[in-house]
């Protein structure tokens, strides 16, 4: 373990030129398709680690780390006393991570695409950290929520545009189906804007750190997610027609009468737009549909 720790601190995580030299020496290339950008700002890394590791997190608990890269955040999480289950897709980085942390009993490496490998884990952690690639961030977060793979606390960094969508309130330009999905189970709080200069290589856009805290809400009906997506498919149009078509897609014999009943039960006229509805309204509509037995009952 001492040798591995010594090897870790041979990497200067705070310098783009030092990282470039290290990558060249180790014959490690940056692969654009994996969205690899290393966070070289030490104060930002420390803030993210401190935000995740609040006082109620007990030493020895497990955290999933998505995209550890060269291990800059992994070091901090291990220093906090956490067990780290790291998900990495890049074969070169996998080799390096094994060299750096294989002697640490609190480190476990999961090789491959997290979009596939996370479902193979027999046990789920209570916490998650991720410097998420821009190209999978929104899809991954949506899939985790849809599959009820939920965490007590998450801290992630994503493209600022995506972060604003995750945290948006109804009526705002960034409000979307992703906003509703996140708000259905988490309190979402933007932490800080992270400028491109904090990364190597520098991305073309700002990033943002985001905190997710589990609401421990009651389970969502199976119909909830597809309903939200359908109503947002034409976000600026009135919800009545989309809701009617959604009901008819499940039960072809169901007509406008059921739709009108659903609207009345939820104190809606049908003239509302999805972009102006609070997350609780979508949940209430979904529960009404479930209770009317026009959709196969389920709980997610």
Short mmCIF file of C-alpha atoms in Angstrom, two decimals:
data_model
loop_
_atom_site.label_atom_id
_atom_site.label_comp_id
_atom_site.label_asym_id
_atom_site.label_seq_id
_atom_site.Cartn_x
_atom_site.Cartn_y
_atom_site.Cartn_z
CA UNK A 1 0.00 0.00 0.00
CA UNK A 2 2.84 2.38 0.78
CA UNK A 3 4.34 1.89 -2.68
CA UNK A 4 1.01 2.57 -4.34
CA UNK A 5 0.46 5.69 -2.27
CA UNK A 6 3.92 6.92 -3.16
CA UNK A 7 3.18 6.35 -6.85
CA UNK A 8 -0.03 8.39 -6.57
CA UNK A 9 1.76 11.41 -5.23
CA UNK A 10 4.26 11.25 -8.06
CA UNK A 11 1.43 12.50 -10.28
CA UNK A 12 1.01 16.26 -10.17
CA UNK A 13 -2.75 16.52 -10.51
CA UNK A 14 -2.65 20.32 -10.39
CA UNK A 15 -0.63 21.06 -13.54
CA UNK A 16 -1.74 20.59 -17.13
CA UNK A 17 1.86 20.50 -18.36
CA UNK A 18 2.83 17.93 -15.73
CA UNK A 19 -0.16 15.76 -16.63
CA UNK A 20 0.66 16.02 -20.31
CA UNK A 21 4.22 14.91 -19.64
CA UNK A 22 3.02 12.07 -17.41
CA UNK A 23 0.53 10.83 -20.02
CA UNK A 24 3.18 10.88 -22.73
CA UNK A 25 5.64 8.99 -20.53
CA UNK A 26 3.06 6.35 -19.69
CA UNK A 27 1.90 6.23 -23.33
CA UNK A 28 -1.62 7.12 -22.31
CA UNK A 29 -3.74 8.96 -24.85
CA UNK A 30 -6.83 11.12 -24.37
CA UNK A 31 -9.87 9.68 -26.10
CA UNK A 32 -12.39 12.29 -27.15
CA UNK A 33 -15.27 9.82 -27.32
CA UNK A 34 -14.92 9.20 -23.57
CA UNK A 35 -15.15 12.93 -22.79
CA UNK A 36 -11.98 12.92 -20.71
CA UNK A 37 -11.14 16.17 -18.92
CA UNK A 38 -9.05 16.07 -15.74
CA UNK A 39 -9.97 18.46 -12.94
CA UNK A 40 -6.66 20.21 -12.16
CA UNK A 41 -8.00 22.85 -9.76
CA UNK A 42 -7.15 21.50 -6.26
CA UNK A 43 -9.54 23.83 -4.40
CA UNK A 44 -12.46 22.72 -6.57
CA UNK A 45 -11.56 19.06 -6.05
CA UNK A 46 -11.39 19.60 -2.28
CA UNK A 47 -14.73 21.45 -2.22
CA UNK A 48 -16.42 18.64 -4.12
CA UNK A 49 -14.97 15.99 -1.79
CA UNK A 50 -15.94 17.97 1.32
CA UNK A 51 -19.47 18.48 -0.01
CA UNK A 52 -19.94 14.76 -0.51
CA UNK A 53 -18.31 13.73 2.76
CA UNK A 54 -20.51 15.41 5.35
CA UNK A 55 -20.49 14.43 9.01
CA UNK A 56 -23.16 11.71 8.72
CA UNK A 57 -21.00 9.70 6.31
CA UNK A 58 -19.20 7.08 8.35
CA UNK A 59 -15.65 6.02 7.61
CA UNK A 60 -15.69 2.72 5.78
CA UNK A 61 -18.87 3.36 3.82
CA UNK A 62 -18.79 2.79 0.09
CA UNK A 63 -18.96 5.43 -2.62
CA UNK A 64 -19.28 4.79 -6.33
CA UNK A 65 -16.88 6.93 -8.35
CA UNK A 66 -17.69 7.25 -12.04
CA UNK A 67 -14.81 8.14 -14.31
CA UNK A 68 -11.83 8.21 -11.89
CA UNK A 69 -9.37 8.88 -14.72
CA UNK A 70 -5.93 9.22 -13.15
CA UNK A 71 -7.28 9.04 -9.59
CA UNK A 72 -7.17 12.68 -8.44
CA UNK A 73 -10.55 12.48 -6.70
CA UNK A 74 -10.02 8.83 -5.77
CA UNK A 75 -7.13 9.90 -3.53
CA UNK A 76 -9.32 12.41 -1.69
CA UNK A 77 -12.18 9.96 -1.24
CA UNK A 78 -9.84 7.31 0.15
CA UNK A 79 -8.29 9.90 2.48
CA UNK A 80 -11.82 10.53 3.80
CA UNK A 81 -11.90 6.88 4.87
CA UNK A 82 -14.42 5.78 2.22
CA UNK A 83 -14.38 2.56 0.26
CA UNK A 84 -14.24 3.48 -3.42
CA UNK A 85 -15.84 1.38 -6.16
CA UNK A 86 -14.48 3.06 -9.29
CA UNK A 87 -16.02 2.64 -12.74
CA UNK A 88 -13.55 3.22 -15.59
CA UNK A 89 -13.86 2.46 -19.31
CA UNK A 90 -10.43 3.49 -20.63
CA UNK A 91 -8.04 0.51 -20.76
CA UNK A 92 -4.96 2.68 -20.31
CA UNK A 93 -6.37 4.36 -17.23
CA UNK A 94 -7.50 0.98 -15.92
CA UNK A 95 -3.89 -0.21 -16.07
CA UNK A 96 -2.71 2.89 -14.24
CA UNK A 97 -5.41 2.73 -11.57
CA UNK A 98 -4.47 -0.88 -10.85
CA UNK A 99 -0.83 0.16 -10.43
CA UNK A 100 -1.76 3.04 -8.14
CA UNK A 101 -4.43 1.52 -5.90
CA UNK A 102 -4.29 -2.27 -6.14
CA UNK A 103 -2.68 -2.50 -2.69
CA UNK A 104 -5.43 -0.44 -1.07
CA UNK A 105 -8.08 -2.70 0.43
CA UNK A 106 -10.62 0.13 0.23
CA UNK A 107 -10.35 0.38 -3.57
CA UNK A 108 -12.28 -1.75 -6.05
CA UNK A 109 -12.09 -1.20 -9.80
CA UNK A 110 -14.99 -2.01 -12.13
CA UNK A 111 -13.77 -2.20 -15.71
CA UNK A 112 -15.94 -1.22 -18.66
CA UNK A 113 -18.78 1.09 -19.63
CA UNK A 114 -20.63 2.25 -16.51
CA UNK A 115 -23.85 2.34 -18.55
CA UNK A 116 -23.61 -1.46 -18.56
CA UNK A 117 -21.45 -2.44 -15.59
CA UNK A 118 -23.37 -0.53 -12.92
CA UNK A 119 -26.38 -2.83 -13.39
CA UNK A 120 -24.13 -5.84 -12.72
CA UNK A 121 -23.25 -4.72 -9.19
CA UNK A 122 -24.85 -6.92 -6.57
CA UNK A 123 -24.70 -4.23 -3.91
CA UNK A 124 -25.35 -0.52 -4.30
CA UNK A 125 -23.52 2.16 -2.36
CA UNK A 126 -25.22 4.97 -0.46
CA UNK A 127 -23.08 7.64 -2.12
CA UNK A 128 -21.91 8.55 -5.61
CA UNK A 129 -19.29 10.89 -7.02
CA UNK A 130 -18.61 11.52 -10.66
CA UNK A 131 -16.76 13.89 -12.96
CA UNK A 132 -19.17 12.81 -15.67
CA UNK A 133 -18.39 12.89 -19.39
CA UNK A 134 -20.64 15.45 -21.07
CA UNK A 135 -21.90 12.93 -23.61
CA UNK A 136 -23.45 10.52 -21.08
CA UNK A 137 -24.26 12.68 -18.05
CA UNK A 138 -27.96 13.35 -18.68
CA UNK A 139 -28.70 9.84 -19.95
CA UNK A 140 -26.86 8.17 -17.08
CA UNK A 141 -28.59 10.24 -14.41
CA UNK A 142 -32.00 9.61 -15.98
CA UNK A 143 -31.35 5.86 -16.19
CA UNK A 144 -30.23 5.65 -12.58
CA UNK A 145 -33.43 7.34 -11.43
CA UNK A 146 -35.70 5.36 -13.75
CA UNK A 147 -34.16 2.10 -12.53
CA UNK A 148 -34.53 3.22 -8.89
CA UNK A 149 -30.76 3.02 -8.46
CA UNK A 150 -30.83 5.84 -5.95
CA UNK A 151 -28.24 7.22 -3.55
CA UNK A 152 -28.46 9.08 -0.26
CA UNK A 153 -26.11 11.76 -1.56
CA UNK A 154 -24.41 12.45 -4.88
CA UNK A 155 -21.92 15.07 -6.04
CA UNK A 156 -21.24 15.27 -9.76
CA UNK A 157 -19.66 17.65 -12.22
CA UNK A 158 -21.34 18.06 -15.58
CA UNK A 159 -21.67 20.59 -18.37
CA UNK A 160 -23.26 23.72 -16.90
CA UNK A 161 -26.16 23.56 -19.34
CA UNK A 162 -26.99 20.04 -18.14
CA UNK A 163 -26.64 21.04 -14.48
CA UNK A 164 -29.10 23.90 -14.95
CA UNK A 165 -31.59 21.52 -16.54
CA UNK A 166 -31.24 19.10 -13.62
CA UNK A 167 -31.87 21.85 -11.05
CA UNK A 168 -34.43 23.95 -12.96
CA UNK A 169 -37.76 25.01 -11.47
CA UNK A 170 -41.06 25.07 -13.32
CA UNK A 171 -41.52 28.06 -15.58
CA UNK A 172 -37.81 28.54 -16.22
CA UNK A 173 -36.29 28.12 -19.71
CA UNK A 174 -34.19 25.17 -18.50
CA UNK A 175 -37.13 23.23 -17.06
CA UNK A 176 -37.46 19.84 -18.76
CA UNK A 177 -38.41 16.22 -18.24
CA UNK A 178 -34.94 15.74 -16.71
CA UNK A 179 -35.72 18.47 -14.15
CA UNK A 180 -38.94 16.71 -13.13
CA UNK A 181 -37.26 13.31 -12.99
CA UNK A 182 -34.48 14.60 -10.72
CA UNK A 183 -36.87 16.56 -8.50
CA UNK A 184 -39.09 13.50 -8.02
CA UNK A 185 -36.45 11.86 -5.82
CA UNK A 186 -33.71 14.42 -5.07
CA UNK A 187 -33.18 17.92 -3.76
CA UNK A 188 -30.86 19.31 -6.41
CA UNK A 189 -28.47 22.14 -5.58
CA UNK A 190 -25.93 23.73 -7.97
CA UNK A 191 -22.63 24.17 -6.13
CA UNK A 192 -20.32 26.26 -8.28
CA UNK A 193 -19.51 27.11 -11.86
CA UNK A 194 -16.22 25.52 -12.90
CA UNK A 195 -14.40 27.42 -15.65
CA UNK A 196 -12.63 25.60 -18.51
CA UNK A 197 -9.22 26.60 -17.08
CA UNK A 198 -9.87 24.23 -14.16
CA UNK A 199 -9.59 21.26 -16.52
CA UNK A 200 -7.02 19.59 -18.74
CA UNK A 201 -7.68 19.54 -21.60
CA UNK A 202 -9.89 22.61 -21.39
CA UNK A 203 -13.48 22.03 -22.53
CA UNK A 204 -15.21 24.61 -24.69
CA UNK A 205 -17.95 25.32 -22.13
CA UNK A 206 -18.35 25.93 -18.41
CA UNK A 207 -18.97 23.02 -16.08
CA UNK A 208 -20.84 22.94 -12.77
CA UNK A 209 -20.72 20.93 -9.58
CA UNK A 210 -24.12 19.67 -8.42
CA UNK A 211 -25.29 18.19 -5.11
CA UNK A 212 -28.16 15.66 -4.99
CA UNK A 213 -29.76 14.78 -1.65
CA UNK A 214 -32.31 11.97 -1.51
CA UNK A 215 -35.79 13.08 -0.45
CA UNK A 216 -36.68 9.53 0.61
CA UNK A 217 -39.94 10.08 -1.24
CA UNK A 218 -42.58 7.40 -1.66
CA UNK A 219 -42.27 5.20 -4.72
CA UNK A 220 -43.31 6.53 -8.09
CA UNK A 221 -45.93 4.79 -10.24
CA UNK A 222 -44.52 2.93 -13.22
CA UNK A 223 -46.33 5.33 -15.51
CA UNK A 224 -44.58 8.40 -14.09
CA UNK A 225 -41.53 8.60 -16.34
CA UNK A 226 -43.25 7.89 -19.67
CA UNK A 227 -45.99 10.35 -18.74
CA UNK A 228 -43.48 13.11 -18.00
CA UNK A 229 -41.68 12.52 -21.28
CA UNK A 230 -44.87 12.56 -23.32
CA UNK A 231 -46.13 15.77 -21.76
CA UNK A 232 -42.76 17.43 -22.38
CA UNK A 233 -42.60 16.21 -25.97
CA UNK A 234 -44.46 19.41 -26.84
CA UNK A 235 -43.57 21.43 -23.77
CA UNK A 236 -45.14 24.69 -24.93
CA UNK A 237 -48.39 23.12 -26.08
CA UNK A 238 -51.36 22.56 -23.82
CA UNK A 239 -51.25 19.19 -22.05
CA UNK A 240 -54.80 18.05 -22.88
CA UNK A 241 -54.14 16.48 -26.26
CA UNK A 242 -50.85 14.88 -25.21
CA UNK A 243 -52.53 13.39 -22.14
CA UNK A 244 -55.46 12.11 -24.21
CA UNK A 245 -53.11 10.48 -26.72
CA UNK A 246 -51.04 9.00 -23.91
CA UNK A 247 -54.09 7.33 -22.35
CA UNK A 248 -55.26 6.08 -25.75
CA UNK A 249 -51.82 4.57 -26.44
CA UNK A 250 -52.25 2.34 -23.40
CA UNK A 251 -55.96 1.64 -23.71
CA UNK A 252 -57.17 2.19 -27.30
CA UNK A 253 -60.79 2.17 -26.18
CA UNK A 254 -60.18 4.97 -23.69
CA UNK A 255 -61.53 8.25 -24.92
CA UNK A 256 -61.62 11.88 -23.92
CA UNK A 257 -63.91 11.15 -20.99
CA UNK A 258 -61.11 9.49 -19.02
CA UNK A 259 -58.78 12.35 -19.84
CA UNK A 260 -61.31 14.90 -18.59
CA UNK A 261 -61.78 12.91 -15.40
CA UNK A 262 -58.02 12.84 -14.79
CA UNK A 263 -57.76 16.57 -15.32
CA UNK A 264 -60.64 17.31 -12.94
CA UNK A 265 -59.23 15.04 -10.26
CA UNK A 266 -55.95 17.00 -10.38
CA UNK A 267 -57.54 20.46 -10.54
CA UNK A 268 -56.33 21.00 -14.10
CA UNK A 269 -58.14 22.45 -17.10
CA UNK A 270 -55.96 20.88 -19.77
CA UNK A 271 -54.87 24.28 -21.00
CA UNK A 272 -51.71 24.17 -18.88
CA UNK A 273 -48.28 23.66 -20.42
CA UNK A 274 -45.83 21.07 -19.16
CA UNK A 275 -43.12 23.67 -18.69
CA UNK A 276 -45.28 25.41 -16.05
CA UNK A 277 -46.34 22.36 -14.02
CA UNK A 278 -44.68 21.59 -10.69
CA UNK A 279 -43.08 18.11 -10.32
CA UNK A 280 -45.80 17.21 -7.78
CA UNK A 281 -48.46 17.66 -10.47
CA UNK A 282 -46.85 15.08 -12.73
CA UNK A 283 -46.66 12.67 -9.80
CA UNK A 284 -50.30 13.28 -8.92
CA UNK A 285 -51.39 12.66 -12.51
CA UNK A 286 -49.38 9.44 -12.62
CA UNK A 287 -50.99 8.22 -9.40
CA UNK A 288 -54.44 9.03 -10.76
CA UNK A 289 -53.74 7.01 -13.90
CA UNK A 290 -52.53 4.09 -11.81
CA UNK A 291 -55.58 4.24 -9.58
CA UNK A 292 -57.94 4.29 -12.56
CA UNK A 293 -56.35 1.03 -13.74
CA UNK A 294 -55.80 2.29 -17.26
CA UNK A 295 -52.17 1.34 -16.89
CA UNK A 296 -50.55 -1.77 -15.51
CA UNK A 297 -49.85 -1.07 -11.88
CA UNK A 298 -46.28 -0.76 -10.81
CA UNK A 299 -43.96 1.18 -8.58
CA UNK A 300 -40.50 2.48 -9.50
#
